[in-house]
Amino acid sequence: RTGRTADAMSELRLALEKMVELKVLPLRTAEARTALGFALLQSGEPTEAEAFFRESLELRRNSLIEGHAAIAEAECGLGAALAAQGKPEGRLVVERSLPRFRAWGLADPVYLALVR
């Protein structure tokens, strides 16, 4: 948001490495992976973003109840990353998950803009 995406990605990578090293709760590392995925998506690196969204999605599915909006957030990110790579299933993933994500009171407006 500050125009310093490369700095933000570097800091997120370092934070994520430290979180893993310290064995931070999986849901917290999922948040960092999602943030990094959206930063990568925004900077035009959808293939790398896809990997972070997939990791976040797996962690969230293993930790949260089915249908939780945080799962929809990771699904939307994954769908956007797939769509940015020209994969048709990406749009379908976004269309399926976006209503739950959008309805979430904690949905980040920047993330929402990236998946629309």
Coordinates of N, CA and C in Angstrom, one line a residue:
R1 N 0.8 -1.2 0.0 CA 0.0 0.0 0.0 C 0.9 1.3 0.0
T2 N 2.1 1.1 0.4 CA 3.0 2.3 0.5 C 3.8 2.4 -0.8
G3 N 3.7 1.5 -1.7 CA 4.5 1.6 -2.9 C 5.9 0.9 -2.7
R4 N 6.1 0.3 -1.6 CA 7.3 -0.4 -1.3 C 7.1 -1.9 -1.2
T5 N 6.5 -2.4 -2.3 CA 6.2 -3.9 -2.3 C 7.4 -4.8 -2.2
A6 N 8.5 -4.4 -2.8 CA 9.7 -5.3 -2.7 C 10.2 -5.4 -1.2
D7 N 10.2 -4.2 -0.5 CA 10.5 -4.2 0.9 C 9.6 -5.0 1.7
A8 N 8.3 -4.8 1.4 CA 7.3 -5.6 2.2 C 7.4 -7.1 2.0
M9 N 7.7 -7.5 0.7 CA 7.9 -8.9 0.5 C 9.1 -9.5 1.2
S10 N 10.2 -8.7 1.2 CA 11.4 -9.1 1.9 C 11.1 -9.3 3.4
E11 N 10.4 -8.3 4.0 CA 10.1 -8.4 5.4 C 9.1 -9.6 5.7
L12 N 8.2 -9.8 4.8 CA 7.2 -10.9 5.0 C 8.0 -12.2 5.0
R13 N 8.9 -12.4 4.0 CA 9.7 -13.6 3.9 C 10.5 -13.8 5.2
L14 N 11.1 -12.8 5.7 CA 11.9 -12.9 6.9 C 11.0 -13.3 8.1
A15 N 9.9 -12.6 8.2 CA 8.9 -12.9 9.3 C 8.4 -14.3 9.2
L16 N 8.1 -14.8 8.0 CA 7.6 -16.1 7.9 C 8.7 -17.2 8.3
E17 N 9.9 -16.9 7.8 CA 11.0 -17.8 8.2 C 11.1 -17.9 9.7
K18 N 11.1 -16.8 10.4 CA 11.2 -16.7 11.8 C 10.0 -17.4 12.5
M19 N 8.9 -17.2 12.0 CA 7.7 -17.9 12.5 C 7.8 -19.4 12.5
V20 N 8.3 -19.9 11.3 CA 8.4 -21.3 11.2 C 9.5 -21.8 12.1
E21 N 10.6 -21.1 12.2 CA 11.7 -21.5 13.1 C 11.2 -21.5 14.6
L22 N 10.3 -20.6 15.0 CA 9.9 -20.6 16.3 C 8.6 -21.4 16.6
K23 N 8.2 -22.1 15.5 CA 7.0 -23.0 15.6 C 5.8 -22.3 16.0
V24 N 5.6 -21.1 15.4 CA 4.4 -20.3 15.7 C 3.1 -21.1 15.2
L25 N 2.0 -20.9 15.8 CA 0.8 -21.6 15.5 C 0.5 -21.5 13.9
P26 N 0.1 -22.6 13.4 CA -0.1 -22.7 11.9 C -1.0 -21.6 11.3
L27 N -2.1 -21.2 12.1 CA -2.9 -20.2 11.6 C -2.2 -18.8 11.4
R28 N -1.3 -18.6 12.3 CA -0.5 -17.3 12.2 C 0.4 -17.4 11.0
T29 N 1.0 -18.5 10.7 CA 1.9 -18.6 9.5 C 1.0 -18.6 8.3
A30 N -0.2 -19.1 8.4 CA -1.1 -19.0 7.2 C -1.4 -17.6 6.9
E31 N -1.6 -16.7 7.9 CA -1.8 -15.3 7.6 C -0.6 -14.7 6.9
A32 N 0.6 -15.0 7.3 CA 1.8 -14.5 6.7 C 1.9 -15.0 5.3
R33 N 1.6 -16.2 5.1 CA 1.6 -16.8 3.7 C 0.6 -16.1 2.8
T34 N -0.6 -15.9 3.3 CA -1.6 -15.2 2.5 C -1.1 -13.8 2.2
A35 N -0.6 -13.1 3.1 CA -0.1 -11.7 2.9 C 1.0 -11.7 1.8
L36 N 1.9 -12.6 1.9 CA 3.0 -12.7 1.0 C 2.4 -13.1 -0.4
G37 N 1.5 -14.0 -0.4 CA 0.8 -14.4 -1.7 C 0.2 -13.2 -2.4
F38 N -0.5 -12.4 -1.6 CA -1.1 -11.2 -2.3 C -0.1 -10.2 -2.7
A39 N 1.0 -10.0 -1.9 CA 2.1 -9.1 -2.4 C 2.7 -9.6 -3.6
L40 N 2.9 -10.9 -3.7 CA 3.5 -11.5 -5.0 C 2.5 -11.3 -6.1
L41 N 1.3 -11.5 -5.9 CA 0.3 -11.4 -6.9 C 0.3 -10.0 -7.4
Q42 N 0.3 -9.0 -6.5 CA 0.3 -7.6 -6.9 C 1.5 -7.2 -7.6
S43 N 2.6 -7.9 -7.4 CA 3.9 -7.5 -8.1 C 4.1 -8.3 -9.3
G44 N 3.1 -9.1 -9.8 CA 3.2 -9.8 -11.0 C 3.9 -11.1 -11.0
E45 N 3.9 -11.8 -9.8 CA 4.5 -13.1 -9.7 C 3.5 -14.1 -9.2
P46 N 2.5 -14.4 -10.1 CA 1.4 -15.3 -9.7 C 1.8 -16.7 -9.5
T47 N 2.9 -17.2 -10.1 CA 3.3 -18.6 -9.9 C 3.8 -18.8 -8.5
E48 N 4.6 -17.9 -8.1 CA 5.1 -18.0 -6.7 C 4.0 -17.7 -5.7
A49 N 3.1 -16.8 -6.0 CA 2.0 -16.5 -5.2 C 1.1 -17.8 -5.0
E50 N 0.9 -18.5 -6.1 CA 0.1 -19.7 -6.0 C 0.6 -20.7 -4.9
A51 N 1.9 -20.8 -4.8 CA 2.5 -21.8 -3.8 C 2.2 -21.3 -2.4
F52 N 2.3 -20.0 -2.1 CA 1.9 -19.5 -0.8 C 0.5 -19.6 -0.5
F53 N -0.4 -19.4 -1.5 CA -1.8 -19.5 -1.2 C -2.2 -21.0 -1.0
R54 N -1.6 -21.9 -1.7 CA -1.9 -23.3 -1.5 C -1.4 -23.7 -0.1
E55 N -0.3 -23.3 0.4 CA 0.2 -23.6 1.7 C -0.8 -23.0 2.8
S56 N -1.2 -21.8 2.6 CA -2.1 -21.1 3.5 C -3.4 -21.8 3.5
L57 N -3.9 -22.2 2.4 CA -5.2 -22.9 2.3 C -5.1 -24.2 3.0
E58 N -4.1 -25.0 2.8 CA -4.0 -26.3 3.5 C -3.9 -26.1 5.0
L59 N -3.2 -25.1 5.5 CA -3.1 -24.8 7.0 C -4.5 -24.4 7.5
R60 N -5.2 -23.6 6.8 CA -6.5 -23.1 7.2 C -7.5 -24.2 7.2
R61 N -7.5 -25.0 6.2 CA -8.4 -26.1 6.1 C -8.2 -27.1 7.3
N62 N -7.0 -27.3 7.7 CA -6.6 -28.2 8.8 C -6.9 -27.6 10.1
S63 N -7.1 -26.3 10.2 CA -7.3 -25.7 11.5 C -8.6 -25.0 11.8
L64 N -9.4 -24.8 10.7 CA -10.6 -24.1 10.9 C -11.8 -24.9 10.4
I65 N -13.0 -24.5 10.9 CA -14.2 -25.3 10.4 C -14.5 -25.0 9.0
E66 N -15.1 -26.0 8.3 CA -15.4 -25.9 6.9 C -16.3 -24.6 6.7
G67 N -16.0 -23.9 5.7 CA -16.8 -22.7 5.3 C -16.3 -21.4 6.0
H68 N -15.3 -21.5 6.8 CA -14.8 -20.3 7.5 C -14.3 -19.3 6.4
A69 N -14.5 -18.0 6.7 CA -14.2 -17.0 5.7 C -12.7 -16.9 5.5
A70 N -11.9 -17.2 6.4 CA -10.4 -17.2 6.2 C -10.0 -18.2 5.2
I71 N -10.7 -19.3 5.1 CA -10.5 -20.3 4.1 C -10.8 -19.7 2.7
A72 N -11.9 -19.0 2.7 CA -12.4 -18.3 1.4 C -11.3 -17.3 1.0
E73 N -10.7 -16.6 1.9 CA -9.7 -15.6 1.6 C -8.5 -16.3 0.9
A74 N -8.1 -17.4 1.4 CA -7.0 -18.2 0.7 C -7.4 -18.7 -0.6
E75 N -8.6 -19.2 -0.7 CA -9.2 -19.7 -1.9 C -9.2 -18.6 -3.0
C76 N -9.7 -17.4 -2.6 CA -9.7 -16.3 -3.5 C -8.4 -16.0 -4.0
G77 N -7.4 -15.9 -3.1 CA -6.0 -15.6 -3.5 C -5.5 -16.6 -4.5
L78 N -5.7 -17.9 -4.2 CA -5.3 -19.0 -5.1 C -6.0 -18.9 -6.4
G79 N -7.3 -18.6 -6.4 CA -8.0 -18.5 -7.7 C -7.5 -17.3 -8.5
A80 N -7.2 -16.2 -7.9 CA -6.6 -15.0 -8.6 C -5.2 -15.3 -9.1
A81 N -4.4 -16.1 -8.4 CA -3.1 -16.4 -8.9 C -3.2 -17.4 -10.1
L82 N -4.1 -18.3 -10.0 CA -4.3 -19.2 -11.2 C -4.8 -18.5 -12.4
A83 N -5.8 -17.6 -12.2 CA -6.4 -16.8 -13.3 C -5.3 -15.9 -13.9
A84 N -4.4 -15.3 -13.1 CA -3.3 -14.5 -13.6 C -2.3 -15.3 -14.4
Q85 N -2.3 -16.6 -14.2 CA -1.5 -17.5 -15.0 C -2.2 -18.0 -16.3
G86 N -3.4 -17.5 -16.5 CA -4.2 -18.0 -17.6 C -4.9 -19.3 -17.4
K87 N -5.0 -19.8 -16.2 CA -5.6 -21.1 -15.9 C -7.1 -20.8 -15.7
P88 N -8.0 -21.4 -16.5 CA -9.4 -21.1 -16.4 C -10.1 -21.5 -15.1
E89 N -9.5 -22.5 -14.4 CA -10.1 -22.9 -13.1 C -10.0 -21.8 -12.0
G90 N -9.0 -20.9 -12.2 CA -8.9 -19.8 -11.3 C -10.1 -18.9 -11.1
R91 N -10.7 -18.6 -12.2 CA -11.9 -17.7 -12.2 C -13.1 -18.5 -11.4
L92 N -13.1 -19.8 -11.6 CA -14.2 -20.6 -11.0 C -13.9 -20.6 -9.4
V93 N -12.7 -20.7 -9.0 CA -12.4 -20.7 -7.6 C -12.8 -19.4 -7.0
V94 N -12.4 -18.3 -7.7 CA -12.8 -17.0 -7.1 C -14.3 -16.8 -7.1
E95 N -15.0 -17.2 -8.1 CA -16.5 -17.0 -8.1 C -17.1 -17.8 -7.0
R96 N -16.6 -19.0 -6.7 CA -17.2 -19.8 -5.6 C -16.9 -19.3 -4.2
S97 N -15.7 -18.7 -4.0 CA -15.3 -18.3 -2.7 C -15.5 -16.8 -2.4
L98 N -15.6 -16.0 -3.4 CA -15.7 -14.5 -3.2 C -16.9 -14.1 -2.3
P99 N -18.1 -14.6 -2.5 CA -19.1 -14.2 -1.6 C -18.9 -14.4 -0.1
R100 N -18.3 -15.5 0.3 CA -17.9 -15.7 1.7 C -16.8 -14.8 2.1
F101 N -15.8 -14.6 1.3 CA -14.7 -13.7 1.6 C -15.2 -12.3 1.7
R102 N -16.0 -11.8 0.8 CA -16.5 -10.4 0.7 C -17.4 -10.2 2.0
A103 N -18.2 -11.1 2.4 CA -19.1 -11.0 3.5 C -18.4 -10.9 4.9
W104 N -17.1 -11.3 4.9 CA -16.3 -11.4 6.1 C -16.0 -10.0 6.6
G105 N -16.3 -9.6 7.8 CA -16.0 -8.3 8.3 C -14.6 -8.0 8.4
L106 N -13.7 -9.0 8.3 CA -12.2 -8.7 8.3 C -11.6 -8.8 6.9
A107 N -12.4 -8.8 5.9 CA -11.8 -8.9 4.5 C -11.0 -7.6 4.2
D108 N -9.8 -7.8 3.8 CA -8.9 -6.7 3.5 C -9.4 -6.1 2.1
P109 N -9.7 -4.8 2.1 CA -10.2 -4.2 0.8 C -9.2 -4.3 -0.3
V110 N -7.9 -4.3 0.0 CA -6.9 -4.4 -1.1 C -6.9 -5.8 -1.6
Y111 N -7.0 -6.8 -0.8 CA -7.1 -8.2 -1.2 C -8.3 -8.4 -2.1
L112 N -9.5 -7.8 -1.6 CA -10.7 -7.9 -2.4 C -10.5 -7.3 -3.8
A113 N -9.9 -6.2 -3.9 CA -9.6 -5.6 -5.2 C -8.8 -6.4 -6.1
L114 N -7.8 -7.1 -5.5 CA -7.0 -8.0 -6.3 C -7.7 -9.2 -6.9
V115 N -8.7 -9.7 -6.2 CA -9.4 -10.9 -6.7 C -10.6 -10.6 -7.6
R116 N -11.0 -9.4 -7.7 CA -12.1 -9.1 -8.5 C -11.8 -9.0 -10.0

